[in-house]
CSV table of C-alpha atoms in Angstrom, one decimal:
chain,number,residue,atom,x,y,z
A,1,UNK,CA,5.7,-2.0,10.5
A,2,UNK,CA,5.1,-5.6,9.0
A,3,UNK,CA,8.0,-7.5,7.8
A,4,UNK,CA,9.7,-6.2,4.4
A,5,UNK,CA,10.9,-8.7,1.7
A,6,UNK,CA,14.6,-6.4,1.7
A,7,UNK,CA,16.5,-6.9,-2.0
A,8,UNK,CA,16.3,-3.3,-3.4
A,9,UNK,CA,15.0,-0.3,-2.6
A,10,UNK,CA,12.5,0.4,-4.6
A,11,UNK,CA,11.1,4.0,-5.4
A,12,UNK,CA,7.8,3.7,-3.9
A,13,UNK,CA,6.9,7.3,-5.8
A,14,UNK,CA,6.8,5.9,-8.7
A,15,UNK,CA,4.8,3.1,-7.8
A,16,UNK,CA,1.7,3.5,-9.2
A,17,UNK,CA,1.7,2.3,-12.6
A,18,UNK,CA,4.4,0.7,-14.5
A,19,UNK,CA,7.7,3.2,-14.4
A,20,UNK,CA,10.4,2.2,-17.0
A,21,UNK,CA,14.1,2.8,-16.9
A,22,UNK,CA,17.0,1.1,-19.1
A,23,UNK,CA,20.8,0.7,-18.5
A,24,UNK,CA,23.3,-1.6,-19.8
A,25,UNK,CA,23.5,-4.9,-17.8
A,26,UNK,CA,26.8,-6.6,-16.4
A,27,UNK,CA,27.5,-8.8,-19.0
A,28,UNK,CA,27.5,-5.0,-21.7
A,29,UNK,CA,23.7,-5.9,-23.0
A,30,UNK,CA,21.5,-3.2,-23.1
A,31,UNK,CA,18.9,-4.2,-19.8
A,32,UNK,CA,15.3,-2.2,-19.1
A,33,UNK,CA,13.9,-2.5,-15.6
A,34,UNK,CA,10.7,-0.9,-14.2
A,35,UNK,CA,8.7,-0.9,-10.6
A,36,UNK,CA,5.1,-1.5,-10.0
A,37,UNK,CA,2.2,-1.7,-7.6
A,38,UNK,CA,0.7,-4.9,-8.0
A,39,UNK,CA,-1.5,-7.9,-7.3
A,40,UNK,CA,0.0,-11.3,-7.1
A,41,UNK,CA,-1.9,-14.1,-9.2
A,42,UNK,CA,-1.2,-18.1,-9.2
A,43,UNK,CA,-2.4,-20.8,-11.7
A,44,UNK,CA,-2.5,-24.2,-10.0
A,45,UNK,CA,0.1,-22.9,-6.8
A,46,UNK,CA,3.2,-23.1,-9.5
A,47,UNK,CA,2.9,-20.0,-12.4
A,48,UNK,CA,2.7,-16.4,-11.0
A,49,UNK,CA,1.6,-13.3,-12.2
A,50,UNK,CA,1.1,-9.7,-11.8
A,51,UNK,CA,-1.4,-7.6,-12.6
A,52,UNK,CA,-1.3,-3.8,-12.1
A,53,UNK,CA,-4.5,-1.4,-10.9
A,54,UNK,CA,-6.8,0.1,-13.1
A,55,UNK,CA,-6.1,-0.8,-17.1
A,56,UNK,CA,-4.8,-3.5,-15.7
A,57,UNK,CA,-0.8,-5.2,-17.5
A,58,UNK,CA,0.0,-9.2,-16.4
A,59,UNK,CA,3.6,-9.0,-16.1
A,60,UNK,CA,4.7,-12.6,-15.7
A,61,UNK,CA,8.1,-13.3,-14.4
A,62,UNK,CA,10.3,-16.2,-14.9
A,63,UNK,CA,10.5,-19.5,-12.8
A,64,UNK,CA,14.4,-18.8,-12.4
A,65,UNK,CA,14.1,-15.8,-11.0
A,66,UNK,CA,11.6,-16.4,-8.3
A,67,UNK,CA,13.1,-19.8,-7.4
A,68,UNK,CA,16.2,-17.0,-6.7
A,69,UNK,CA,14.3,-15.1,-4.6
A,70,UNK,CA,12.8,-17.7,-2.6
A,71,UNK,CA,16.8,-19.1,-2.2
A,72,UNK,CA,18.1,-15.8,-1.2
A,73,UNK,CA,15.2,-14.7,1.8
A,74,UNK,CA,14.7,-17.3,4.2
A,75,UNK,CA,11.3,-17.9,5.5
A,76,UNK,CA,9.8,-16.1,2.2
A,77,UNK,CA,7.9,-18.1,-0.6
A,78,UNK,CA,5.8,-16.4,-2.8
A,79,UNK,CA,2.3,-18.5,-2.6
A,80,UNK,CA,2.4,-17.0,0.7
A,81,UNK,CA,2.0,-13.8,-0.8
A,82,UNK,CA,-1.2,-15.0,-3.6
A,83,UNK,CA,-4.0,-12.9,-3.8
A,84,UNK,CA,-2.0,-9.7,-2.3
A,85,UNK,CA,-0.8,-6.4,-3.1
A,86,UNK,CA,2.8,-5.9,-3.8
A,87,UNK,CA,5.2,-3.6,-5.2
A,88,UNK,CA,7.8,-5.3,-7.3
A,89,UNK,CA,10.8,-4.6,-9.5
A,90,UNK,CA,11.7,-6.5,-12.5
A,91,UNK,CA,14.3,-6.7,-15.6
A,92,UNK,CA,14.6,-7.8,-19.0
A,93,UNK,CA,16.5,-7.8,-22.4
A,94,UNK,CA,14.5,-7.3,-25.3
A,95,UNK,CA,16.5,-9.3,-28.1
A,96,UNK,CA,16.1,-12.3,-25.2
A,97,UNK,CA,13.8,-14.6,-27.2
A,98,UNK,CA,11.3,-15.5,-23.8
A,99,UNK,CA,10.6,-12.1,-23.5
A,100,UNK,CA,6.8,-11.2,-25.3
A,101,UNK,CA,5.7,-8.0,-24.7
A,102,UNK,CA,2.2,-7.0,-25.6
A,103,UNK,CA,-0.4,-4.0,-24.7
A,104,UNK,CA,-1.9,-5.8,-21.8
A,105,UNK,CA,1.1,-8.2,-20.8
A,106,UNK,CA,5.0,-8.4,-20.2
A,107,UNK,CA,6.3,-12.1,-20.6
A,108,UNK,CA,9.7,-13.5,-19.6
A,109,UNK,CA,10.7,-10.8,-17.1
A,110,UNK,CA,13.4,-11.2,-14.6
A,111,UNK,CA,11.9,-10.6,-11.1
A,112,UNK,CA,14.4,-9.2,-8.4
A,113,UNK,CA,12.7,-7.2,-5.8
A,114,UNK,CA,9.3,-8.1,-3.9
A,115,UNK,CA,8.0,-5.6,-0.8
A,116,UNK,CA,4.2,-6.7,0.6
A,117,UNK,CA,2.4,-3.6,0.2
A,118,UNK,CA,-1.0,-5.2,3.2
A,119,UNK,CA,-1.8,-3.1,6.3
A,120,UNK,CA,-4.0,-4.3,9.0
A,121,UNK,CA,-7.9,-3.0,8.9
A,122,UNK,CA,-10.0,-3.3,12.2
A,123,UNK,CA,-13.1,-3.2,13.2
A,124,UNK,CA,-14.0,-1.5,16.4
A,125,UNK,CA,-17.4,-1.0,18.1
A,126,UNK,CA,-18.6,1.6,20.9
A,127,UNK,CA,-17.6,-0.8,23.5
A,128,UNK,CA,-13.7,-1.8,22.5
A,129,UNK,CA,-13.1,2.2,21.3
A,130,UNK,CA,-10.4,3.7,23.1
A,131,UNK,CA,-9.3,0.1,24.3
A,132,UNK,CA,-6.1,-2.3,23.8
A,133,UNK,CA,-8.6,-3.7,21.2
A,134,UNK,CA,-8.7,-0.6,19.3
A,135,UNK,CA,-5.7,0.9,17.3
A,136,UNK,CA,-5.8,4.0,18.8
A,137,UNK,CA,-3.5,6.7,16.5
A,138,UNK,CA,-1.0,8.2,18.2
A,139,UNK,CA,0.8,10.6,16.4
A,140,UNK,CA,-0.3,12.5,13.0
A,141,UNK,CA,0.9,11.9,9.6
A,142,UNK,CA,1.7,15.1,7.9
A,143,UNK,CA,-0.3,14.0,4.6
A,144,UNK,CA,-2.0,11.4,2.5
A,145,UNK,CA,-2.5,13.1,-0.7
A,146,UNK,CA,1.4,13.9,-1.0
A,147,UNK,CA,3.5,14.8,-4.0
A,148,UNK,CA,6.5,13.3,-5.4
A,149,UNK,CA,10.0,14.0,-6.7
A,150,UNK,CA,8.6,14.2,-9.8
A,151,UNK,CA,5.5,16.3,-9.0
A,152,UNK,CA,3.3,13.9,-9.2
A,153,UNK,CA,0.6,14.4,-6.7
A,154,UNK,CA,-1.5,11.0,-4.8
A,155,UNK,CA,-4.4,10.5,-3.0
A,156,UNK,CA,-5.7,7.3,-2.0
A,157,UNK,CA,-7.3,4.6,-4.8
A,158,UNK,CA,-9.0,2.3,-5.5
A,159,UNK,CA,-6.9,-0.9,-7.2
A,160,UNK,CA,-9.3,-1.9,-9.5
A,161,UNK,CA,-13.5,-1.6,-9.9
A,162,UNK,CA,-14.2,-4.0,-7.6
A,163,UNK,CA,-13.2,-1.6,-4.9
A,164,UNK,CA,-12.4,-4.4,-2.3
A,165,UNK,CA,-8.8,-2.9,-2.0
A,166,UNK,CA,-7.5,1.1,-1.6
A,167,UNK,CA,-4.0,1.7,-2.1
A,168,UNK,CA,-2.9,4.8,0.4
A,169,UNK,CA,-0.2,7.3,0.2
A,170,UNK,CA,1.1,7.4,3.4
A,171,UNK,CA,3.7,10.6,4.5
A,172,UNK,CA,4.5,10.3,7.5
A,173,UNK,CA,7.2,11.5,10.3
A,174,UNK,CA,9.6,8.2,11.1
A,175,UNK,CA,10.8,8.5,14.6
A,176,UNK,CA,14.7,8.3,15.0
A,177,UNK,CA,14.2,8.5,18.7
A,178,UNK,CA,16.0,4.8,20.0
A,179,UNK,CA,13.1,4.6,22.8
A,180,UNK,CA,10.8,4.4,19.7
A,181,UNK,CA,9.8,0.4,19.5
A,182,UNK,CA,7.1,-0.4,16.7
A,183,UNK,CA,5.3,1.9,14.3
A,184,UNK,CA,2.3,0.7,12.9
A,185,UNK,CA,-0.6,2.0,10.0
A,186,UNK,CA,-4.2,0.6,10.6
A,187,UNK,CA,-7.5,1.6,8.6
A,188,UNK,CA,-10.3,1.5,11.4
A,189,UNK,CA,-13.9,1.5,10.8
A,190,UNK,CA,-16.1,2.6,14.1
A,191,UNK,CA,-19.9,1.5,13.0
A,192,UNK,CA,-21.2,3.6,15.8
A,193,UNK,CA,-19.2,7.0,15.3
A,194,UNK,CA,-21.7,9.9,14.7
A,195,UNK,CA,-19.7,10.8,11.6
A,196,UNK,CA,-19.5,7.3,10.4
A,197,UNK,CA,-23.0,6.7,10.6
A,198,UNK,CA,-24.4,10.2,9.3
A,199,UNK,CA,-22.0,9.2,5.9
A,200,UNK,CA,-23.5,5.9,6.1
A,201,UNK,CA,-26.6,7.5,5.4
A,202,UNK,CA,-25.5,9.2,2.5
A,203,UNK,CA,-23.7,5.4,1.4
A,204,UNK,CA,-19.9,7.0,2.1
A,205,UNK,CA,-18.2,4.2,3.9
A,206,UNK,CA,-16.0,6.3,6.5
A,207,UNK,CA,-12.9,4.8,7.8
A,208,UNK,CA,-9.6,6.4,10.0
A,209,UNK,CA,-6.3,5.6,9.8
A,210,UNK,CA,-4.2,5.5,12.5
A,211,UNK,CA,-1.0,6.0,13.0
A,212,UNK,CA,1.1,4.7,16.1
A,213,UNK,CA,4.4,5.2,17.5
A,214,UNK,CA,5.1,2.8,20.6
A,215,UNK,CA,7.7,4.0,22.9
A,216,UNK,CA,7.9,8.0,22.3
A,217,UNK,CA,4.7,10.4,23.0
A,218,UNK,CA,6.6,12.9,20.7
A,219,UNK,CA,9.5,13.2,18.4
A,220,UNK,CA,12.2,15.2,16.0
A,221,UNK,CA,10.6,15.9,12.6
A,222,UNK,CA,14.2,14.9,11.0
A,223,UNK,CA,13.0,12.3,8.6
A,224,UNK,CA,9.8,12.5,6.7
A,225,UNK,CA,8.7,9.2,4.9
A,226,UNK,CA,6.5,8.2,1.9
A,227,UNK,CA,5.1,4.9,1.6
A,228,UNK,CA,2.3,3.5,-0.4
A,229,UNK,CA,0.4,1.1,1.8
A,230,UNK,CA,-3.0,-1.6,0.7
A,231,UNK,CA,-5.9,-2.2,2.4
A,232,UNK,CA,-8.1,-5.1,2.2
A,233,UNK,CA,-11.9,-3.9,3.3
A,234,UNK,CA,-12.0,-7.9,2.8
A,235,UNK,CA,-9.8,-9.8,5.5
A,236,UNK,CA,-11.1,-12.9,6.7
A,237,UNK,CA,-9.6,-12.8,10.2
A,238,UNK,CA,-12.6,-11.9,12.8
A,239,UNK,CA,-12.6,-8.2,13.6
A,240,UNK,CA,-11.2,-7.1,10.3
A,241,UNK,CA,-13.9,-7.7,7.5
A,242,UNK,CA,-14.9,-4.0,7.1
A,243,UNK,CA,-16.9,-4.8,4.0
A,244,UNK,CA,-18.7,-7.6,5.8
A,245,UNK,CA,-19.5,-5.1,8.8
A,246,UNK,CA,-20.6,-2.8,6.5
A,247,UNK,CA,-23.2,-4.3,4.9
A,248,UNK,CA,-23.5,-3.7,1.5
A,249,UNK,CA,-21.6,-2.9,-1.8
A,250,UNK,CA,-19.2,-0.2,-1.1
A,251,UNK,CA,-18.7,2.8,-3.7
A,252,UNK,CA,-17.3,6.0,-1.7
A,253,UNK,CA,-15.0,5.5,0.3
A,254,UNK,CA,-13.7,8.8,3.1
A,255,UNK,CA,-10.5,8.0,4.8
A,256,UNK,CA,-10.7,10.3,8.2
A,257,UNK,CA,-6.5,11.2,10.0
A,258,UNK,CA,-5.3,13.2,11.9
A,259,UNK,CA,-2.7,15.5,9.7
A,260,UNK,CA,0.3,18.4,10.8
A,261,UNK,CA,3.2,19.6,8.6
A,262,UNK,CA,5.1,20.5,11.5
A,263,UNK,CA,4.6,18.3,15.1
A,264,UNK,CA,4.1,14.8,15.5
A,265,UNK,CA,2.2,15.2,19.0
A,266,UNK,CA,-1.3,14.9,18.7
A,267,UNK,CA,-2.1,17.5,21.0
A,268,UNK,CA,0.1,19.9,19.1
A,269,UNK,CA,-2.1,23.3,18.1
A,270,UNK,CA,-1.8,22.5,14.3
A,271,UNK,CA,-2.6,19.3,14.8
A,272,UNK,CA,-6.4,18.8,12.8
A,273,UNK,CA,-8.7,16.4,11.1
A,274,UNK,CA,-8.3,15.5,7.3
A,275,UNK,CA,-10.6,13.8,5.0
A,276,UNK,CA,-9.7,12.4,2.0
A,277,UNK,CA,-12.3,10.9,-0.5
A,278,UNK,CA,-11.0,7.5,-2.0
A,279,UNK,CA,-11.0,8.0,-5.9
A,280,UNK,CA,-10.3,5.5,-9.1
A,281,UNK,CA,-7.2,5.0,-10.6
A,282,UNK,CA,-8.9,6.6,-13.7
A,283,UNK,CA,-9.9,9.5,-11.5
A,284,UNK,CA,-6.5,10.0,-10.0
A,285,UNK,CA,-4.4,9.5,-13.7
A,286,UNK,CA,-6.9,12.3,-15.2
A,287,UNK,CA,-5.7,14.6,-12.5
């Protein structure tokens, strides 16, 4: 998968909003911390900000502690992560006098965790399907509308009304298999699939995502993993601008994989085709 930004493991179930916890810190004072999905904001390359999907909160952490996290990961600064989706983890003490709080924004938090939440999208037509060019899946996930710990139940999302990004809920079978060299999560769009142009008609953009495992055709199902992944439909780079290819302003979005509980080979008998309408965060919240 792409590089990970390691300081703490953050639980990426509890990602979706803001999720609050409080302890006492090492110095006895009484410390709140919470996790969040995210997209990161600058003002003139130097002040950074957060905002979270749907009703959306700016949480703005302090200079001090990003300067700290830019000392302690080499090769990691955080412009280079403006404009994308994150999920991030933060602290603060509420008798500290920088900290503001407010209904739509947290001031003078203490940032210490920072994971790049961006996926690769493609674009692949008639000709390049089924090629090196194309990210061909595979392996099956076993799910994308999973449920938590806490029984809270996903599906993918939109971040925000402009619908330029989807947040996906991604469980999935890790390999532990050594011969196993690079897993990776792409959401294709194939303009001249049959399905993809018969929703296209009805104005349902219809993408696939694709899961691959290099190195193994099939593995142990020892260790399930859940991970919430972004998507741009926006990316610049040539043969990745989905909303570009498509056309148009987008509004439903169907996200096509191939799914099974129990087998990660593709050819397995259980092995079948999911689709999974893309909803709002407002949608998902009043499940």
């Amino acid at each position: 998968m792409k590089q990970r930004f390691k300081l703490l493991t953050l639980a990426l179930g509890l990602l979706m909003g803001v999720t609050m916890t409080s302890c006492l810190g090492d110095g006895g004072e009484y410390q709140s911390s919470a996790t969040a999905i995210a997209k990161v904001y600058s003002n003139f390359g130097m002040f950074y900000s957060f905002k979270t999907p749907g009703n959306a909160i700016t949480i703005s952490p302090t200079e001090a502690s990003i300067n700290s996290l830019e000392s302690q990961n080499e090769n990691f600064t955080m412009s280079s992560l403006v404009g994308k989706i994150v999920s991030i983890g933060y602290y603060w003490n509420s008798d500290d006098p920088n900290f503001v709080q407010t209904e739509t924004s947290i001031e003078g938090v203490n940032l210490y965790a920072i994971q790049p939440l961006d996926f690769p999208t493609l674009v692949v037509p008639a000709e390049n399907k089924g090629t090196a060019r194309d990210s061909v899946a595979t392996h099956p996930i076993i799910s994308l509308n999973p449920t938590d710990a806490y029984g809270q139940k996903y599906q993918p999302y939109f971040f925000d009304n402009n619908k330029a990004e989807i947040i996906v809920p991604v469980n999935y079978y890790a390999p532990t298999d050594s011969r196993a060299t690079s897993i990776s999560i792409t959401l294709v769009y194939y303009p001249d699939d049959l399905a993809t142009v018969a929703d296209k008609n009805e104005g349902i953009l219809r993408l696939y995502l694709n899961y691959r495992v290099n190195g193994v055709e099939d593995y142990a199902t020892q260790r399930s993993s859940f991970n919430f992944v972004a998507f741009s439909l926006h990316n610049m780079t040539p043969n990745t601008n989905i909303a570009n290819q498509w056309g148009g302003s987008i509004d439903k979005v169907r996200i096509v994989a191939k799914v099974n509980s129990y087998s990660t080979d593709m050819d397995n008998s259980g092995t079948e085709e999911e689709v999974y309408d893309v909803v709002t965060i407002e949608e998902l919240e009043g499940k």
